[in-house]
Coordinates of C-alpha atoms and ligand atoms in Angstrom, one line a residue:
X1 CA 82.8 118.4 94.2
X2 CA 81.6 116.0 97.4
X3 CA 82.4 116.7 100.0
X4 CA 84.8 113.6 101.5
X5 CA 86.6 114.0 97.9
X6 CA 87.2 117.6 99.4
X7 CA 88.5 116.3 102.1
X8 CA 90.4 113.6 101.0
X9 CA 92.2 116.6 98.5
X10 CA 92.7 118.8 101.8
X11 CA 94.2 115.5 103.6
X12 CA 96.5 114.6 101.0
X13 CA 98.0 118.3 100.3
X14 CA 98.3 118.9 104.2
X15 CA 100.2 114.9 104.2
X16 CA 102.1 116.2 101.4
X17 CA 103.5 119.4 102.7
X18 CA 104.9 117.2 106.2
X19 CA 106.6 114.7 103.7
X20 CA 108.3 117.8 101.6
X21 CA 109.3 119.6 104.4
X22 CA 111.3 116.7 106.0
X23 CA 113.2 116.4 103.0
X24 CA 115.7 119.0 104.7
X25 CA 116.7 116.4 107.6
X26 CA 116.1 113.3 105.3
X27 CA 119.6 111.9 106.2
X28 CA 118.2 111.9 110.0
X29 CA 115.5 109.6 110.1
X30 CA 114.6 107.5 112.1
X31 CA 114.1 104.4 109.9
X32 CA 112.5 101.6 110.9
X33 CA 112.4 97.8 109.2
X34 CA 108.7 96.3 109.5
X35 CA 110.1 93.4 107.1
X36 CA 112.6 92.3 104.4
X37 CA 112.8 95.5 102.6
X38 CA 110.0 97.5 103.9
X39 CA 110.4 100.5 105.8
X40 CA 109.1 103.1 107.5
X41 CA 109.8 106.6 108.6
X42 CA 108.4 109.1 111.4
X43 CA 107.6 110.9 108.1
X44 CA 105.2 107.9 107.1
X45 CA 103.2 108.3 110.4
X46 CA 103.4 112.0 110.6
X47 CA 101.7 112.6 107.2
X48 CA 99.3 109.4 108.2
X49 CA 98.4 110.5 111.4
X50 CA 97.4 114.2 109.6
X51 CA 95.5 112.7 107.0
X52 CA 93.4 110.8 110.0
X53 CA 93.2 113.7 112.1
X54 CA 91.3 115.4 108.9
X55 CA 89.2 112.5 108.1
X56 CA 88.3 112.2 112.0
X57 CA 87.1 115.8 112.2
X58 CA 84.4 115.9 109.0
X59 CA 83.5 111.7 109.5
X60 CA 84.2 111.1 113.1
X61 CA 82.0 107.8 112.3
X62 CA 83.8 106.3 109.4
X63 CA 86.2 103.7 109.5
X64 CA 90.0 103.7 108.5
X65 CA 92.2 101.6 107.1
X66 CA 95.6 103.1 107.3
X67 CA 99.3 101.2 106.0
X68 CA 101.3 102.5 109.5
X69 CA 98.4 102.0 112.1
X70 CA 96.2 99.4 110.6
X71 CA 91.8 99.0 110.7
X72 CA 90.4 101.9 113.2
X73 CA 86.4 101.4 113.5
X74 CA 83.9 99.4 111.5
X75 CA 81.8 101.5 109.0
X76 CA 79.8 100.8 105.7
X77 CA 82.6 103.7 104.7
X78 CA 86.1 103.1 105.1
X79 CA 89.1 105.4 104.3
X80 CA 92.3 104.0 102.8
X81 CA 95.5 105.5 103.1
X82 CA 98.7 104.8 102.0
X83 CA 100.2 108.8 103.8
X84 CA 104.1 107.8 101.6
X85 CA 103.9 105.4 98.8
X86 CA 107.4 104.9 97.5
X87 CA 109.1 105.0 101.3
X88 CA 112.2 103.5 99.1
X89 CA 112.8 106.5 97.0
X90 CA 112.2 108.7 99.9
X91 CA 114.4 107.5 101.6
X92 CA 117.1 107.4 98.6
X93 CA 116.5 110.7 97.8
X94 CA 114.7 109.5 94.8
X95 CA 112.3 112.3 93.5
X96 CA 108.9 110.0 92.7
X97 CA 106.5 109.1 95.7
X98 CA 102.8 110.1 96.7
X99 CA 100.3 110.3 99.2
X100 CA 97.4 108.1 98.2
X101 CA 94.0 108.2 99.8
X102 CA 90.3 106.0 99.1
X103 CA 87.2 106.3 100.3
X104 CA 85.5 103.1 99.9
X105 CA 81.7 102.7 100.4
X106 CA 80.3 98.6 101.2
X107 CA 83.3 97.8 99.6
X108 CA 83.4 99.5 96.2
X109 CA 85.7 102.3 95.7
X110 CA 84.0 105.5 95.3
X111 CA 86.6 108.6 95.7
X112 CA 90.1 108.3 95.3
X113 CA 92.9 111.1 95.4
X114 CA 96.8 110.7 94.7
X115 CA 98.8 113.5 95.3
X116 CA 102.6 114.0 94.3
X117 CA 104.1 116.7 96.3
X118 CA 107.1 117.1 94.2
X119 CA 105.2 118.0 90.9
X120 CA 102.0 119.7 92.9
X121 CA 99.8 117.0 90.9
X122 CA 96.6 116.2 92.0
X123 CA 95.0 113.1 90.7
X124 CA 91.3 112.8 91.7
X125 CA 88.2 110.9 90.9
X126 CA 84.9 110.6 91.7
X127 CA 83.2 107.2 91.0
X128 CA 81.1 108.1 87.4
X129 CA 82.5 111.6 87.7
X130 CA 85.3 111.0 86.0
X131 CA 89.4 111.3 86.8
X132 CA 90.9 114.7 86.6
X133 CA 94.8 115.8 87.4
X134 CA 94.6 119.5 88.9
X135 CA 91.7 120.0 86.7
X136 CA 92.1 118.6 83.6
X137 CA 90.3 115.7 82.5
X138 CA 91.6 112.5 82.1
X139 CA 91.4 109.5 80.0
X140 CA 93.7 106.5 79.2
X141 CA 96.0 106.3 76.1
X142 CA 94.8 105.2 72.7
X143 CA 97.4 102.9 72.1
X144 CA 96.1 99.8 71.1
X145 CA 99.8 98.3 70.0
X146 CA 101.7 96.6 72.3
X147 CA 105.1 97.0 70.7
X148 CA 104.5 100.9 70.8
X149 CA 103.8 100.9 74.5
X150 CA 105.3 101.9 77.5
X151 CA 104.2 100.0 80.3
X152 CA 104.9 100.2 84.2
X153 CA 105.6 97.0 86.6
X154 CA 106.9 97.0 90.3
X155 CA 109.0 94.2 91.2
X156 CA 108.4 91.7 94.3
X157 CA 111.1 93.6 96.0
X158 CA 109.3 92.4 99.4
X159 CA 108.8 89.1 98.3
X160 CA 111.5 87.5 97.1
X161 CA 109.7 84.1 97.2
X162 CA 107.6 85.8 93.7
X163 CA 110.7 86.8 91.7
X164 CA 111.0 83.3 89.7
X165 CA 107.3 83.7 89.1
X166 CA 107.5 87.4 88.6
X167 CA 110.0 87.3 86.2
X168 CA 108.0 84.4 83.9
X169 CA 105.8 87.6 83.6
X170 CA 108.2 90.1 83.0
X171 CA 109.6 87.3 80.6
X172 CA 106.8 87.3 78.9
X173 CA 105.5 90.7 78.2
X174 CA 109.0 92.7 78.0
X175 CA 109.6 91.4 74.4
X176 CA 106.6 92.9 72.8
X177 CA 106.9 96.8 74.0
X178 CA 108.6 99.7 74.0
X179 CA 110.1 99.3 77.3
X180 CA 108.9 98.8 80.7
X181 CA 109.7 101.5 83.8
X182 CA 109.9 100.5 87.3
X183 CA 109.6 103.6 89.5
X184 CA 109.1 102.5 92.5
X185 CA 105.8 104.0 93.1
X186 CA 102.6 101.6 92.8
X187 CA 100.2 104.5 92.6
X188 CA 101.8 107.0 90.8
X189 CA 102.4 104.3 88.5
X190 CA 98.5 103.7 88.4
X191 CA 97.9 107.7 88.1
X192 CA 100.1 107.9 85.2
X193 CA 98.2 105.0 83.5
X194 CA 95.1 106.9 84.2
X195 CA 96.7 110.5 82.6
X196 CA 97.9 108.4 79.3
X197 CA 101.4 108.9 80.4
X198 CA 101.7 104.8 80.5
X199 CA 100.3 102.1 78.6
X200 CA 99.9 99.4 81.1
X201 CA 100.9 98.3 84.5
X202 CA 101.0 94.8 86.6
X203 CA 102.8 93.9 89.5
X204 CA 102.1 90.9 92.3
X205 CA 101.1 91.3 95.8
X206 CA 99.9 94.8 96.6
X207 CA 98.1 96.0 99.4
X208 CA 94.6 97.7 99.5
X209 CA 96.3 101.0 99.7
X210 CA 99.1 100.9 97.3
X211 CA 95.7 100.1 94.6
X212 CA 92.8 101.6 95.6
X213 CA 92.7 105.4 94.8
X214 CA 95.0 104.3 91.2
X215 CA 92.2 101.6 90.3
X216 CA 89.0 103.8 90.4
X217 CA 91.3 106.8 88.9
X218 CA 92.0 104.2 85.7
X219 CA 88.2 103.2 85.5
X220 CA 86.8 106.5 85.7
X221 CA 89.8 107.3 83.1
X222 CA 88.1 104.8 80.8
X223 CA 90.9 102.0 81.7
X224 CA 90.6 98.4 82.6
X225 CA 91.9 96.8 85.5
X226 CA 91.7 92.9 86.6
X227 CA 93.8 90.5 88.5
X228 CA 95.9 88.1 86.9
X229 CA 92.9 86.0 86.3
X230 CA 91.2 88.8 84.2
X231 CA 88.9 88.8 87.5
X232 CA 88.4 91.5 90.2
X233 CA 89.9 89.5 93.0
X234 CA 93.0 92.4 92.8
X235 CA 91.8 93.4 96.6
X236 CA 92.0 90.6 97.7
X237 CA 95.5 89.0 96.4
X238 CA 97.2 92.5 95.2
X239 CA 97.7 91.0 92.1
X240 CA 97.1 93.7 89.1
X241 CA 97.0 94.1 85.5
X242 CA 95.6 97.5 84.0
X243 CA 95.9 99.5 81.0
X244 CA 93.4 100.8 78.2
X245 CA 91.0 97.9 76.9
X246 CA 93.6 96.5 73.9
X247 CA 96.7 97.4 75.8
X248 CA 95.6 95.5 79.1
X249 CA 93.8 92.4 77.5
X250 CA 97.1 91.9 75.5
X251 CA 99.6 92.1 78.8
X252 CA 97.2 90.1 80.2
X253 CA 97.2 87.2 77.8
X254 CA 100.8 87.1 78.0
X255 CA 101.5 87.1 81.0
X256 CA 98.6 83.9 81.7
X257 CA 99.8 81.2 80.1
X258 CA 103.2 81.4 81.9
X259 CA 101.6 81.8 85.5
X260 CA 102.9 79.8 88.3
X261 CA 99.8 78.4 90.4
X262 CA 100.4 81.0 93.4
X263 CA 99.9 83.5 91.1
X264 CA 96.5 82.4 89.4
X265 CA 94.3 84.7 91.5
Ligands
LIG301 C1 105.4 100.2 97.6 C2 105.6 100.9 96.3 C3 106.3 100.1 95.3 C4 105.6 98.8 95.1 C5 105.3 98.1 96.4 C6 104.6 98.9 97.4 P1 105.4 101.7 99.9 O1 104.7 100.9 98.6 O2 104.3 101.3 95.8 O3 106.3 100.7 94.0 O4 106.4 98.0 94.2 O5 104.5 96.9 96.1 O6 104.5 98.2 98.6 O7 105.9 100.6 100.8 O8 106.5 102.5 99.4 O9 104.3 102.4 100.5
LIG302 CA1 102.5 101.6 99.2
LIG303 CA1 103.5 103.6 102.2

């Protein structure tokens, strides 16, 4: 195994161990609003300021991008953390959120762990080394059908000025599956894409560290990931579409023609 992936497993089960034991005093925290419907607890930037301190010991050089405390150092390798990805559920009590950690070298993704506490699931990958959960191997779903498939889709529950536009999409593709789950968790939704537990997945506007562990877990899965352009612009306007090769070409060309113009990136 390398060595930061080592490190990045260590980070994310010590960041996971903080965020399960403050579930005993979860009715006591301190909450704090950053913006319309985004929160964040001392919990968030406990387990964060862990999964630096662990990264800072073994790569005191590298660089960090972290959700609660921003760009620390410049570096041809940069960490990125999301330490609580589903604050909402937390917070509700809700029994589905991660840690989720990248390490990202000149800009291309090249480890990535996500770690659910609740389920003791590790989700790891090594870029062409493949995606395992604990440590089985993974790969993507078979499904090629998109009326057998379940997919995944987060809703612009920050951005309220995407719902008319989110819900063209949602229009659009909803029809032709199985049914659609919306978890509340970007990157365990892009985790369970990876372990075949979910066709498919898009959502608008994510951030580096709700995608970046998930999307190198789904390639190394043998999944497909683009923006909503069938590009690789997803870093730099959040906006996601992955799935197996059939299952993810199809959502995409659904989802296309009804795009308003903000969302053709
Ligand atoms: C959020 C969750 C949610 C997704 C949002 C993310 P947070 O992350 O992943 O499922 O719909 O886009 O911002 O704020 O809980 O870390
Ligand atoms: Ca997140
Ligand atoms: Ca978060």
């Amino acid at each position: 195994m390398h060595p930061m992936l080592n490190i990045a497993i260590r980070a994310a089960r010590s960041a996971g161990n903080i965020i399960v034991r403050s579930l005993q005093h979860v009715d006591h925290l301190e909450v704090t609003i950053k913006s319309r419907n985004d929160f964040v607890t001392d919990v968030d930037r406990l387990a964060e300021q862990e999964i630096i301190n662990a990264i800072r010991k073994a790569y005191p050089e590298h660089a960090i991008l972290a959700e609660e405390s921003g760009q620390q150092g410049e570096n041809e390798t940069v960490w990125v953390i999301d330490p609580l990805d589903g604050t909402t559920n937390f917070l509700h009590g809700f029994p589905h959120y991660c840690v989720s950690i990248a390490v990202m070298v000149r800009g291309k993704i090249e480890h990535g762990v996500i770690y659910d506490p609740l389920r003791d699931e590790m989700f790891t990958a090594t870029r062409g080394a493949g995606a395992q959960l604990n440590d089985r191997r993974l790969r993507v779903a078979k499904r090629k059908e998109l009326t057998a498939s379940l997919l995944a889709t987060g809703f612009p529950f920050k951005y309220p000025q995407y719902l008319d536009s989110y819900l063209a999409t949602f229009n659009a593709v909803f029809p032709q599956v199985a049914d659609v789950r919306r978890a509340g968790s970007a990157a365990l939704d892009l985790a369970y894409v990876a372990a075949g537990r979910l066709d498919g997945y898009w959502e608008i506007g994510l951030e580096k560290w709700d995608l970046a562990a998930g999307v190198l877990l789904i390639e190394e899965a043998g999944g497909v990931v683009s923006d909503f352009v069938g590009g690789d612009d997803y870093f730099e306007h959040g906006n996601l579409v992955v799935g197996n090769l059939a299952v993810q070409k199809q959502i995409l060309a659904s989802i296309t023609p009804h795009l308003s113009d903000d969302l053709k990136k």
